[in-house]
Coordinates of C-alpha atoms in Angstrom, one line a residue:
Chain A
M1421 CA -20.9 42.5 6.4
E1422 CA -18.8 39.5 7.6
N1423 CA -20.6 39.6 10.9
S1424 CA -24.1 39.8 9.6
K1425 CA -23.3 36.8 7.2
Q1426 CA -22.1 34.8 10.2
F1427 CA -25.2 35.8 12.1
V1428 CA -27.4 34.4 9.3
H1429 CA -25.4 31.1 9.1
K1430 CA -25.6 30.7 12.9
G1431 CA -29.3 31.5 12.8
V1432 CA -30.0 28.7 10.2
V1433 CA -27.9 26.2 12.1
Y1434 CA -29.5 26.9 15.5
S1435 CA -33.1 27.0 14.2
I1436 CA -32.7 23.7 12.4
T1437 CA -31.2 22.1 15.6
T1438 CA -34.0 23.5 17.6
L1439 CA -36.6 22.2 15.1
L1440 CA -35.0 18.7 15.3
L1441 CA -34.8 18.9 19.1
I1442 CA -38.5 19.9 19.7
P1443 CA -40.0 16.4 19.3
I1444 CA -37.3 14.8 21.4
L1445 CA -37.7 17.5 24.1
A1446 CA -41.5 17.2 24.0
T1447 CA -41.3 13.4 24.4
F1448 CA -38.8 13.9 27.2
I1449 CA -41.0 16.3 29.1
Y1450 CA -44.1 14.2 28.4
S1451 CA -42.3 11.2 29.8
L1452 CA -41.5 13.1 33.0
S1453 CA -45.0 14.6 33.6
S1454 CA -47.6 13.1 35.8
S1455 CA -50.4 14.2 33.4
W1456 CA -50.5 16.7 30.5
G1457 CA -53.9 17.2 29.1
A1458 CA -55.7 20.4 28.2
T1459 CA -53.1 22.7 29.7
I1460 CA -50.1 24.3 28.0
L1461 CA -47.8 23.1 30.8
P1462 CA -47.9 19.7 32.4
D1463 CA -49.6 19.4 35.8
G1464 CA -46.6 18.0 37.6
F1465 CA -43.4 16.1 37.2
T1466 CA -42.7 12.5 38.2
F1467 CA -40.3 9.7 37.7
K1468 CA -43.0 7.0 38.1
W1469 CA -43.1 6.2 34.3
Y1470 CA -39.4 5.5 34.3
S1471 CA -39.5 3.5 37.5
S1472 CA -42.4 1.4 36.3
L1473 CA -40.7 0.8 33.0
L1474 CA -37.3 -0.1 34.4
T1475 CA -38.9 -2.4 36.9
D1476 CA -41.1 -4.1 34.3
P1477 CA -39.6 -7.6 33.8
R1478 CA -41.2 -7.8 30.4
F1479 CA -39.3 -4.7 29.3
L1480 CA -36.0 -5.9 30.7
D1481 CA -36.5 -9.3 29.0
A1482 CA -37.3 -7.7 25.6
F1483 CA -34.3 -5.4 26.0
G1484 CA -32.1 -8.4 26.8
R1485 CA -33.5 -10.3 23.8
S1486 CA -32.8 -7.4 21.5
L1487 CA -29.3 -7.1 22.8
F1488 CA -28.7 -10.8 22.4
I1489 CA -30.0 -10.9 18.8
C1490 CA -28.0 -7.8 17.8
I1491 CA -24.8 -8.9 19.4
A1492 CA -25.1 -12.4 18.1
S1493 CA -25.7 -11.3 14.5
L1494 CA -22.9 -8.8 14.6
L1495 CA -20.6 -11.4 16.1
L1496 CA -21.6 -13.7 13.2
A1497 CA -21.1 -10.9 10.7
T1498 CA -17.6 -10.1 12.1
L1499 CA -16.5 -13.7 12.1
L1500 CA -17.7 -14.3 8.6
V1501 CA -17.1 -10.9 6.9
L1502 CA -13.6 -10.2 8.2
P1503 CA -11.8 -13.3 6.9
M1504 CA -14.0 -13.1 3.7
I1505 CA -12.8 -9.5 2.9
F1506 CA -9.3 -10.5 3.6
V1507 CA -9.6 -13.4 1.2
V1508 CA -11.2 -11.1 -1.4
F1509 CA -8.6 -8.4 -1.1
Y1510 CA -5.5 -10.6 -0.8
Y1511 CA -6.2 -13.5 -3.0
Y1512 CA -9.0 -12.5 -5.5
P1513 CA -9.0 -8.7 -5.8
K1514 CA -11.2 -8.9 -8.8
L1515 CA -14.0 -10.4 -6.7
D1516 CA -14.4 -7.0 -5.0
K1517 CA -16.7 -5.9 -7.8
V1518 CA -18.9 -9.0 -7.4
M1519 CA -19.0 -8.4 -3.7
N1520 CA -20.1 -4.8 -4.2
L1521 CA -23.1 -6.1 -6.2
L1522 CA -23.8 -8.8 -3.7
I1523 CA -24.0 -6.5 -0.7
L1524 CA -26.5 -4.3 -2.5
L1525 CA -29.0 -7.2 -2.6
P1526 CA -30.5 -6.7 0.9
F1527 CA -31.3 -3.1 -0.2
A1528 CA -32.9 -4.2 -3.4
V1529 CA -35.7 -6.1 -1.8
P1530 CA -37.9 -4.3 0.8
P1531 CA -38.0 -6.0 4.2
V1532 CA -41.8 -6.6 3.8
V1533 CA -41.2 -8.6 0.6
S1534 CA -38.2 -10.5 1.7
S1535 CA -39.7 -11.4 5.1
V1536 CA -42.7 -13.0 3.2
G1537 CA -40.2 -14.9 1.1
L1538 CA -38.3 -16.0 4.1
L1539 CA -41.5 -17.2 5.8
Q1540 CA -42.4 -19.3 2.7
L1541 CA -38.9 -20.7 2.5
Y1542 CA -38.6 -21.7 6.1
A1543 CA -42.2 -22.4 7.2
N1544 CA -42.1 -26.0 6.0
S1545 CA -38.5 -26.8 6.9
S1546 CA -38.0 -29.9 9.0
F1547 CA -36.8 -28.0 12.0
Q1548 CA -38.6 -25.1 13.5
L1549 CA -36.8 -21.8 12.5
V1550 CA -39.6 -19.4 12.0
G1551 CA -40.6 -17.8 15.4
T1552 CA -37.2 -18.5 16.9
P1553 CA -34.5 -15.9 17.4
W1554 CA -32.2 -17.8 15.1
I1555 CA -34.0 -16.8 11.9
L1556 CA -33.7 -13.2 13.1
I1557 CA -30.0 -13.5 13.6
G1558 CA -29.6 -14.9 10.1
T1559 CA -31.7 -12.1 8.6
Y1560 CA -30.0 -9.4 10.6
F1561 CA -26.7 -10.7 9.3
T1562 CA -27.8 -9.8 5.8
I1563 CA -28.9 -6.4 6.9
A1564 CA -25.6 -5.7 8.6
L1565 CA -23.5 -7.1 5.7
P1566 CA -23.5 -4.0 3.5
F1567 CA -22.5 -1.6 6.3
M1568 CA -19.8 -4.0 7.5
Y1569 CA -18.4 -4.8 4.1
R1570 CA -18.2 -1.2 2.9
A1571 CA -16.6 0.2 6.0
I1572 CA -14.1 -2.7 6.4
A1573 CA -13.3 -2.7 2.6
N1574 CA -12.5 1.0 2.9
S1575 CA -10.0 0.3 5.7
F1576 CA -8.5 -2.4 3.5
T1577 CA -7.9 -0.1 0.6
A1578 CA -6.4 2.4 2.9
I1579 CA -3.5 0.1 3.8
N1580 CA -1.0 -1.5 1.4
L1581 CA -2.2 -5.0 2.1
K1582 CA 0.0 -6.9 -0.3
D1583 CA 3.3 -5.3 0.7
L1584 CA 2.5 -5.5 4.4
I1585 CA 1.7 -9.2 4.2
D1586 CA 4.8 -9.8 2.0
A1587 CA 7.0 -8.0 4.5
A1588 CA 5.5 -9.9 7.4
H1589 CA 6.1 -13.2 5.5
L1590 CA 9.7 -12.4 4.9
L1591 CA 10.2 -11.6 8.6
G1592 CA 8.9 -15.1 9.5
A1593 CA 5.2 -14.5 10.2
T1594 CA 2.6 -16.9 8.9
T1595 CA -0.4 -15.5 7.0
T1596 CA -2.6 -15.9 10.1
K1597 CA -0.1 -14.1 12.4
A1598 CA 0.3 -11.4 9.8
F1599 CA -3.5 -10.9 9.7
L1600 CA -3.9 -10.9 13.5
L1601 CA -0.9 -8.7 14.3
I1602 CA -0.8 -6.3 11.4
I1603 CA -4.0 -6.2 9.4
L1604 CA -6.5 -6.5 12.1
P1605 CA -5.2 -3.6 14.2
N1606 CA -5.4 -1.4 11.1
L1607 CA -9.0 -2.3 10.5
K1608 CA -10.1 -1.5 14.1
K1609 CA -11.4 1.9 13.2
G1610 CA -13.5 0.7 10.3
L1611 CA -14.7 -2.3 12.1
L1612 CA -15.8 -0.5 15.2
A1613 CA -17.6 2.2 13.2
S1614 CA -19.5 -0.3 11.1
L1615 CA -20.3 -2.4 14.2
F1616 CA -21.9 0.6 16.1
L1617 CA -23.7 1.8 13.0
S1618 CA -25.2 -1.7 12.4
F1619 CA -25.9 -2.1 16.1
S1620 CA -28.1 1.0 16.3
F1621 CA -29.8 0.1 13.1
L1622 CA -30.5 -3.4 14.1
L1623 CA -31.8 -2.4 17.6
G1624 CA -34.5 -0.3 15.9
E1625 CA -35.5 -3.0 13.3
F1626 CA -39.2 -3.8 13.5
V1627 CA -40.5 -5.3 10.2
F1628 CA -38.5 -8.5 10.2
A1629 CA -38.9 -9.0 13.9
N1630 CA -42.7 -8.5 13.7
I1631 CA -43.3 -10.8 10.7
L1632 CA -40.8 -13.5 11.3
V1633 CA -41.0 -13.9 15.0
G1634 CA -43.6 -11.6 16.4
T1635 CA -44.7 -12.0 20.0
R1636 CA -43.2 -15.5 20.3
Y1637 CA -39.8 -13.8 21.0
E1638 CA -40.6 -10.2 22.0
T1639 CA -37.8 -7.8 21.1
L1640 CA -37.6 -4.2 22.1
Q1641 CA -39.4 -2.8 19.1
I1642 CA -42.2 -5.4 19.3
Y1643 CA -42.6 -4.6 23.0
L1644 CA -42.9 -0.9 22.1
Y1645 CA -45.5 -1.8 19.5
N1646 CA -47.5 -3.9 21.9
M1647 CA -47.4 -1.2 24.6
R1648 CA -48.9 1.4 22.2
Q1649 CA -52.3 1.1 23.9
T1650 CA -51.0 1.9 27.4
S1651 CA -50.3 5.3 28.7
G1652 CA -48.5 7.7 26.4
H1653 CA -46.3 8.8 29.3
F1654 CA -45.1 5.3 29.6
T1655 CA -44.3 4.8 25.9
S1656 CA -42.6 8.2 26.0
A1657 CA -40.4 7.0 28.8
L1658 CA -39.7 3.8 26.7
V1659 CA -38.7 5.8 23.7
M1660 CA -36.5 8.1 25.7
T1661 CA -34.7 5.2 27.3
Y1662 CA -34.1 3.6 23.9
F1663 CA -32.9 7.0 22.6
A1664 CA -30.5 7.5 25.5
F1665 CA -29.1 4.0 24.9
I1666 CA -28.5 4.6 21.2
F1667 CA -27.0 8.0 22.0
L1668 CA -24.7 6.4 24.5
S1669 CA -23.5 3.8 22.1
T1670 CA -22.9 6.3 19.3
W1671 CA -20.9 8.5 21.7
L1672 CA -18.9 5.5 22.7
A1673 CA -18.3 4.6 19.0
S1674 CA -16.9 8.0 18.2
R1675 CA -14.8 7.9 21.4
L1676 CA -13.3 4.5 20.4
T1677 CA -12.7 5.3 16.8
R1678 CA -11.0 8.6 17.7
G1679 CA -8.8 6.8 20.2
N1680 CA -7.4 4.7 17.4
N1681 CA -6.3 7.7 15.4
Q1682 CA -3.0 8.4 17.3
Chain B
M704 CA 31.5 -21.7 -5.8
S705 CA 29.1 -18.8 -6.1
Y706 CA 27.0 -17.8 -3.1
V707 CA 23.8 -17.4 -5.0
K708 CA 23.1 -19.5 -8.1
I709 CA 20.1 -19.1 -10.4
N710 CA 19.5 -21.8 -12.9
S711 CA 17.1 -21.4 -15.9
L712 CA 14.5 -19.7 -13.7
S713 CA 11.2 -19.0 -15.5
K714 CA 8.0 -17.3 -14.4
R715 CA 4.6 -17.0 -16.1
F716 CA 1.4 -15.4 -15.1
G717 CA -1.2 -17.4 -17.0
D718 CA -0.2 -17.1 -20.7
V719 CA 2.2 -14.1 -20.1
T720 CA 5.8 -15.0 -19.7
V721 CA 7.5 -12.6 -17.3
F722 CA 11.0 -14.0 -17.7
E723 CA 12.4 -17.2 -19.0
D724 CA 15.7 -19.2 -18.5
I725 CA 17.3 -16.6 -16.3
E726 CA 20.8 -17.6 -15.2
F727 CA 23.3 -15.8 -13.0
N728 CA 25.6 -16.2 -10.1
I729 CA 26.3 -13.8 -7.3
E730 CA 29.3 -13.9 -5.0
K731 CA 29.1 -13.4 -1.2
G732 CA 29.2 -9.7 -0.2
E733 CA 28.5 -8.6 -3.8
F734 CA 26.2 -5.7 -4.6
V735 CA 24.4 -6.4 -7.8
T736 CA 21.7 -4.4 -9.6
L737 CA 18.9 -5.6 -11.7
L738 CA 18.5 -2.7 -14.1
G739 CA 15.8 -2.2 -16.7
P740 CA 12.8 -0.3 -17.9
S741 CA 9.5 -0.7 -16.1
G742 CA 7.7 -4.0 -17.0
C743 CA 11.0 -5.8 -17.8
G744 CA 10.4 -8.4 -15.1
K745 CA 13.1 -7.3 -12.7
S746 CA 10.7 -6.8 -9.7
T747 CA 9.0 -10.1 -10.4
L748 CA 12.5 -11.8 -10.5
L749 CA 13.3 -10.2 -7.1
R750 CA 9.9 -11.4 -5.7
T751 CA 10.6 -14.9 -7.0
L752 CA 14.0 -14.9 -5.3
A753 CA 12.2 -13.9 -2.1
G754 CA 9.7 -16.6 -2.5
L755 CA 6.8 -14.2 -2.7
D756 CA 6.1 -15.4 -6.2
K757 CA 6.5 -19.0 -7.1
A758 CA 8.8 -19.9 -10.0
N759 CA 7.3 -22.0 -12.8
A760 CA 10.7 -23.7 -13.6
G761 CA 14.3 -23.5 -12.6
Q762 CA 16.3 -23.5 -9.4
I763 CA 17.5 -21.0 -6.8
C764 CA 20.5 -22.0 -4.7
V765 CA 21.9 -20.1 -1.8
D766 CA 25.2 -21.2 -0.2
G767 CA 24.9 -24.6 -2.0
V768 CA 21.3 -25.3 -0.8
D769 CA 18.4 -25.4 -3.1
I770 CA 15.7 -23.0 -1.7
T771 CA 13.4 -23.0 -4.7
N772 CA 10.6 -24.6 -2.7
V773 CA 11.3 -23.1 0.7
S774 CA 8.6 -20.7 2.0
P775 CA 9.5 -17.0 2.3
Q776 CA 9.4 -17.4 6.1
H777 CA 12.3 -19.8 6.1
R778 CA 14.5 -18.3 3.3
E779 CA 16.3 -15.9 5.5
I780 CA 16.1 -13.2 2.9
G781 CA 15.4 -9.6 3.8
M782 CA 13.5 -7.2 1.6
V783 CA 13.0 -3.5 1.5
F784 CA 10.0 -2.3 -0.5
Q785 CA 9.4 0.9 -2.5
S786 CA 6.3 1.6 -0.5
Y787 CA 8.3 1.1 2.8
A788 CA 5.6 -1.5 3.9
L789 CA 6.1 -0.4 7.5
F790 CA 3.4 -1.7 9.9
P791 CA 1.3 1.4 10.5
N792 CA 0.0 0.2 13.9
M793 CA 3.4 -0.3 15.4
T794 CA 6.1 2.1 16.6
V795 CA 9.6 2.2 15.0
E796 CA 10.9 0.0 17.8
D797 CA 8.1 -2.6 17.3
N798 CA 8.5 -2.6 13.5
V799 CA 12.2 -3.3 13.8
F800 CA 11.6 -5.9 16.5
F801 CA 9.0 -7.7 14.5
G802 CA 11.3 -10.3 12.9
L803 CA 12.9 -11.2 16.2
K804 CA 9.5 -11.5 17.8
M805 CA 8.5 -14.0 15.2
K806 CA 11.5 -16.0 16.1
G807 CA 10.3 -16.1 19.7
S808 CA 12.7 -13.5 21.2
S809 CA 11.5 -11.1 23.9
K810 CA 12.0 -7.4 23.7
K811 CA 14.3 -7.5 26.7
E812 CA 16.6 -10.0 25.1
A813 CA 16.7 -8.0 21.9
K814 CA 17.3 -4.6 23.5
V815 CA 21.0 -4.4 22.7
N816 CA 20.5 -5.7 19.2
L817 CA 17.6 -3.2 18.7
Q818 CA 19.7 -0.3 19.8
K819 CA 22.6 -1.4 17.6
M820 CA 20.3 -1.5 14.5
L821 CA 18.7 1.9 15.3
T822 CA 22.2 3.3 15.6
L823 CA 23.2 1.8 12.3
V824 CA 20.4 3.6 10.5
E825 CA 20.8 6.7 12.7
L826 CA 17.3 6.6 14.2
N827 CA 18.1 6.7 17.9
G828 CA 15.5 8.6 19.8
K829 CA 12.8 7.7 17.3
E830 CA 11.9 4.4 19.0
K831 CA 8.4 5.4 20.1
F832 CA 7.4 7.2 16.9
Y833 CA 4.8 5.8 14.6
P834 CA 5.6 5.5 10.8
H835 CA 3.3 8.3 9.8
E836 CA 5.3 10.7 12.1
L837 CA 8.5 10.1 10.1
S838 CA 9.8 11.5 6.8
G839 CA 10.1 9.2 3.8
G840 CA 13.9 8.8 4.2
Q841 CA 13.4 7.9 7.9
R842 CA 10.7 5.4 7.1
Q843 CA 12.9 3.7 4.5
R844 CA 15.7 3.5 7.1
V845 CA 13.3 1.9 9.6
A846 CA 12.4 -0.6 6.8
L847 CA 16.1 -1.3 6.3
A848 CA 16.7 -1.9 10.0
R849 CA 13.7 -4.1 10.2
A850 CA 15.1 -6.3 7.3
L851 CA 18.6 -6.3 8.7
I852 CA 17.9 -7.2 12.4
V853 CA 17.2 -10.9 11.5
K854 CA 20.6 -11.2 9.8
P855 CA 19.4 -12.1 6.4
R856 CA 21.7 -14.1 4.0
I857 CA 20.6 -11.9 1.1
L858 CA 19.2 -8.4 1.2
L859 CA 16.7 -7.5 -1.6
L860 CA 16.0 -3.8 -2.3
D861 CA 13.0 -3.2 -4.6
E862 CA 13.4 0.4 -5.8
P863 CA 13.8 1.6 -2.3
L864 CA 14.8 5.1 -3.3
S865 CA 12.2 5.8 -6.0
A866 CA 9.7 7.4 -3.7
L867 CA 12.2 9.8 -2.2
D868 CA 13.3 13.3 -3.3
A869 CA 16.7 13.9 -4.8
K870 CA 18.7 15.0 -1.8
I871 CA 17.4 12.4 0.6
R872 CA 17.9 9.8 -2.2
K873 CA 21.6 10.7 -2.4
N874 CA 22.1 10.4 1.3
L875 CA 20.3 7.2 1.7
R876 CA 22.1 5.7 -1.3
Q877 CA 25.4 6.3 0.4
Q878 CA 24.1 5.0 3.7
I879 CA 22.8 1.7 2.1
L880 CA 26.2 1.3 0.5
D881 CA 28.1 1.9 3.8
I882 CA 25.9 -0.6 5.7
Q883 CA 26.2 -3.1 2.9
K884 CA 30.0 -3.0 3.0
E885 CA 30.2 -2.9 6.8
L886 CA 28.1 -6.1 7.1
N887 CA 29.5 -7.7 3.9
L888 CA 25.9 -8.3 2.8
T889 CA 25.1 -10.0 -0.4
T890 CA 22.6 -7.5 -1.9
I891 CA 20.4 -7.4 -4.9
F892 CA 19.1 -4.0 -5.9
V893 CA 16.3 -3.3 -8.4
T894 CA 16.1 0.0 -10.1
H895 CA 15.2 1.7 -13.4
D896 CA 17.7 4.5 -12.9
Q897 CA 20.9 3.8 -14.7
E898 CA 22.8 6.5 -12.8
E899 CA 21.9 4.9 -9.5
A900 CA 22.9 1.5 -10.8
M901 CA 26.3 2.7 -12.0
L902 CA 27.0 4.5 -8.7
M903 CA 26.1 1.6 -6.4
S904 CA 26.8 -1.7 -8.0
D905 CA 29.7 -4.1 -8.2
R906 CA 27.9 -5.7 -11.1
I907 CA 24.9 -4.8 -13.2
F908 CA 22.4 -7.1 -14.8
L909 CA 20.6 -5.2 -17.5
M910 CA 17.2 -6.6 -18.2
N911 CA 14.7 -6.1 -21.0
K912 CA 11.5 -8.0 -21.8
G913 CA 12.3 -10.8 -19.3
E914 CA 15.8 -11.4 -20.4
I915 CA 19.2 -10.4 -19.1
I916 CA 20.7 -8.5 -22.0
Q917 CA 24.1 -7.8 -20.6
Q918 CA 25.9 -8.3 -17.3
G919 CA 29.2 -6.8 -16.1
N920 CA 30.6 -4.1 -14.0
P921 CA 29.4 -0.5 -14.5
V922 CA 32.4 0.5 -16.7
E923 CA 31.9 -2.5 -19.0
I924 CA 28.2 -1.9 -19.3
Y925 CA 28.6 1.8 -20.0
T926 CA 31.6 1.7 -22.4
K927 CA 30.9 -1.6 -24.2
P928 CA 27.1 -1.8 -24.8
A929 CA 26.2 -5.2 -26.2
N930 CA 23.4 -3.9 -28.4
E931 CA 21.3 -1.0 -29.4
F932 CA 19.0 -1.3 -26.4
V933 CA 21.9 -1.2 -23.9
A934 CA 23.4 1.8 -25.7
S935 CA 20.2 3.8 -25.6
F936 CA 19.3 2.8 -22.0
M937 CA 22.7 3.5 -20.5
G938 CA 23.4 6.9 -21.8
N939 CA 22.8 9.3 -24.6
Y940 CA 24.7 7.2 -27.1
N941 CA 24.7 8.4 -30.7
L942 CA 23.6 5.5 -32.9
I943 CA 24.6 5.6 -36.6
S944 CA 24.3 2.8 -39.1
G945 CA 27.3 0.6 -39.9
E946 CA 27.4 1.8 -43.5
T947 CA 27.8 5.4 -42.5
A948 CA 30.4 4.5 -39.9
K949 CA 32.5 2.6 -42.6
H950 CA 32.3 5.7 -44.8
W951 CA 33.1 8.2 -42.0
F952 CA 35.8 6.5 -40.0
N953 CA 37.3 4.2 -42.7
I954 CA 36.7 1.2 -40.4
N955 CA 35.7 -2.3 -41.2
T956 CA 32.5 -3.3 -39.5
T957 CA 29.8 -5.8 -40.2
S958 CA 27.6 -4.5 -37.3
P959 CA 24.4 -2.9 -38.4
K960 CA 24.9 0.0 -36.0
V961 CA 27.8 1.7 -34.2
A962 CA 27.5 3.6 -30.9
I963 CA 29.4 6.8 -30.2
R964 CA 29.3 8.3 -26.7
P965 CA 28.4 12.1 -26.8
E966 CA 31.5 12.9 -24.6
S967 CA 33.9 11.1 -27.1
I968 CA 33.2 13.6 -29.9
Y969 CA 35.2 16.9 -29.9
I970 CA 34.4 20.3 -31.4
K971 CA 37.7 21.3 -33.0
E972 CA 39.3 24.4 -31.5
A973 CA 41.9 26.3 -33.5
G974 CA 45.4 26.0 -32.3
R975 CA 44.8 23.0 -30.1
H976 CA 46.8 19.8 -30.7
Y977 CA 44.8 16.5 -30.7
A978 CA 46.1 12.9 -30.2
D979 CA 46.4 10.7 -33.2
H980 CA 43.3 8.6 -32.4
I981 CA 41.2 11.7 -32.3
S982 CA 40.6 12.4 -36.0
S983 CA 38.1 11.9 -38.9
P984 CA 37.1 15.5 -39.1
K985 CA 33.6 16.2 -40.2
S986 CA 31.9 19.6 -40.7
A987 CA 28.7 20.1 -38.8
K988 CA 26.0 22.6 -38.0
I989 CA 24.6 23.3 -34.6
I990 CA 20.9 22.7 -34.5
S991 CA 20.3 23.5 -30.8
H992 CA 22.0 23.4 -27.4
Q993 CA 20.9 22.7 -23.9
L994 CA 22.7 23.8 -20.7
L995 CA 22.8 21.0 -18.2
G996 CA 24.8 22.8 -15.6
N997 CA 28.3 21.4 -15.8
I998 CA 27.7 20.1 -19.3
I999 CA 26.6 21.8 -22.5
R1000 CA 24.8 19.4 -24.8
Y1001 CA 24.8 20.3 -28.5
N1002 CA 22.6 18.7 -31.1
L1003 CA 24.4 18.8 -34.4
K1004 CA 23.7 17.9 -38.0
V1005 CA 26.4 16.0 -39.9
E1006 CA 25.4 15.1 -43.4
N1007 CA 22.1 13.3 -42.8
E1008 CA 22.7 12.3 -39.2
V1009 CA 21.9 14.1 -36.0
L1010 CA 24.5 13.8 -33.3
T1011 CA 24.6 14.7 -29.7
V1012 CA 27.8 16.1 -28.3
D1013 CA 28.5 16.8 -24.6
L1014 CA 31.1 19.4 -23.7
L1015 CA 32.3 20.4 -20.2
N1016 CA 30.9 23.9 -19.4
R1017 CA 34.4 25.4 -18.8
S1018 CA 33.5 29.0 -19.5
S1019 CA 30.3 30.7 -20.7
E1020 CA 32.2 32.2 -23.6
R1021 CA 32.4 28.8 -25.3
L1022 CA 28.6 28.5 -25.7
M1023 CA 28.3 28.5 -29.5
P1024 CA 25.1 29.9 -31.0
K1025 CA 22.6 28.0 -33.0
G1026 CA 23.5 27.7 -36.7
S1027 CA 27.2 27.9 -36.2
E1028 CA 29.3 25.9 -38.6
I1029 CA 31.9 23.9 -36.8
E1030 CA 34.3 20.9 -37.3
L1031 CA 34.0 17.7 -35.3
L1032 CA 36.7 15.2 -34.3
F1033 CA 35.9 11.6 -33.2
N1034 CA 37.8 9.5 -30.6
L1035 CA 38.2 6.4 -32.8
N1036 CA 38.9 4.1 -29.8
E1037 CA 35.5 4.8 -28.4
I1038 CA 33.5 3.9 -31.5
Q1039 CA 31.6 0.8 -30.5
P1040 CA 29.9 -1.6 -32.9
V1041 CA 26.7 -2.9 -31.5
G1042 CA 24.1 -5.6 -32.5
T1043 CA 20.5 -4.9 -32.7

């Protein structure tokens, strides 16, 4: 009885996993096959799609741009959000409720709508912002904000902030020192988790990138979109490379966050 | 001249007055307790002394120097919190070392001092442990060592024993006292537990609603309660009206109430001789009794009053059943007129 039950459970889990893996596996095989037309199995295997992708300077440039924008917006978010949450939690704990409403705003407006609004807002500004990476960094900051705020705020509630800072003050530490030496190390886990989550989310962002900047600053997703007319094998290789990268960073994230949990 | 002098200290949060015109002096090496029910302002008073909350008016002097406007970093006051407030990302050693590190000392220099502190709180061998790997009592001892290593002029203890279970509380209580005496440390202890306050303190400041109601050594506070509040807070005092007391004990009192300790009332035993001041017999009826281990507590009805009487539980045969009619004797020296 117990065994047959477990058999059913395992069966469900394995079949769902297989179902989810099929498209990834198919894409992977397609990206490795020389041609795969009217036959059940591909005609032959080759690495040429990967080699042509990884030697394409346009791809490498787009990848670099995407990395730059993501890292820059996350850096901006970290620098702004960390001290802000500290101020909210330590000096004005009542503001947490306001913040929780505020961080929901980016979700309330769909990207297509808000990008049009941003275009109108910045199209006629005295300095050129639309079409540059800077507007994208600013926009991505608002997308990353909810993830960052929630995760870091959770870490803040998990520690006894007031008593810890008070104890540090009485032992001679300034508020800045107390923040850097005591509070920050305890936020590491939440911060890293939110950074990696936002990173993989931002790397795959297409709508804002396409409308606000488009081909003038080709990011990875725009490149993928522009390459849709070329060989399917090539785009499959592109998708698999992207997927592998996200997988790697997620794995790294779980490794790092686990490392903190001594 | 007193070591710590507090002059008309006041603290408000917005419109709410937490305490007003607090005055007291503490001698060097004294162990004093701020005792009172929750919300009486004792913790805020302690935080104000530490500089964590700013006083709205008044003055705090330590060793003749006004420190009212000195930042907590420079007050040289150590504090132990109810929540331990240990730094979770640091080992025991790093926690204790933190105060010296802030003063620019290196771990190498401080090694001897660090070991001495850990020996003092009996935590040798736990240097590399993290706070979450320790028990509550051990954590509080780390917090104590952390506060003591910088040689504070005053040690503040904010309900440090409240989060611990009974047995550990008893041990740590003794340990704190031993260390305090050994270092001759001026200590201010905050608690809501009157038993703890009586056991530990040289002097008790009893607080209620932001005021110090009575101060004195534990014996004075317990045997001579200044008013009804002190009497009901310090023990299971019986409070009867002044009129009834006049009538019962044939005494002259203008106080609205008199307090009688439950252990100063006797249940008369046949054939036993009582001293002269133990008199004023009254007949009473037992309503109920509770066995508190070494003490039997009777609730009795005398005329229209209900009294509590504590007797030592000498032998189980003396347990009198509910409804028994008995005679009471009162120790007239222990009848204490109190104000409201």
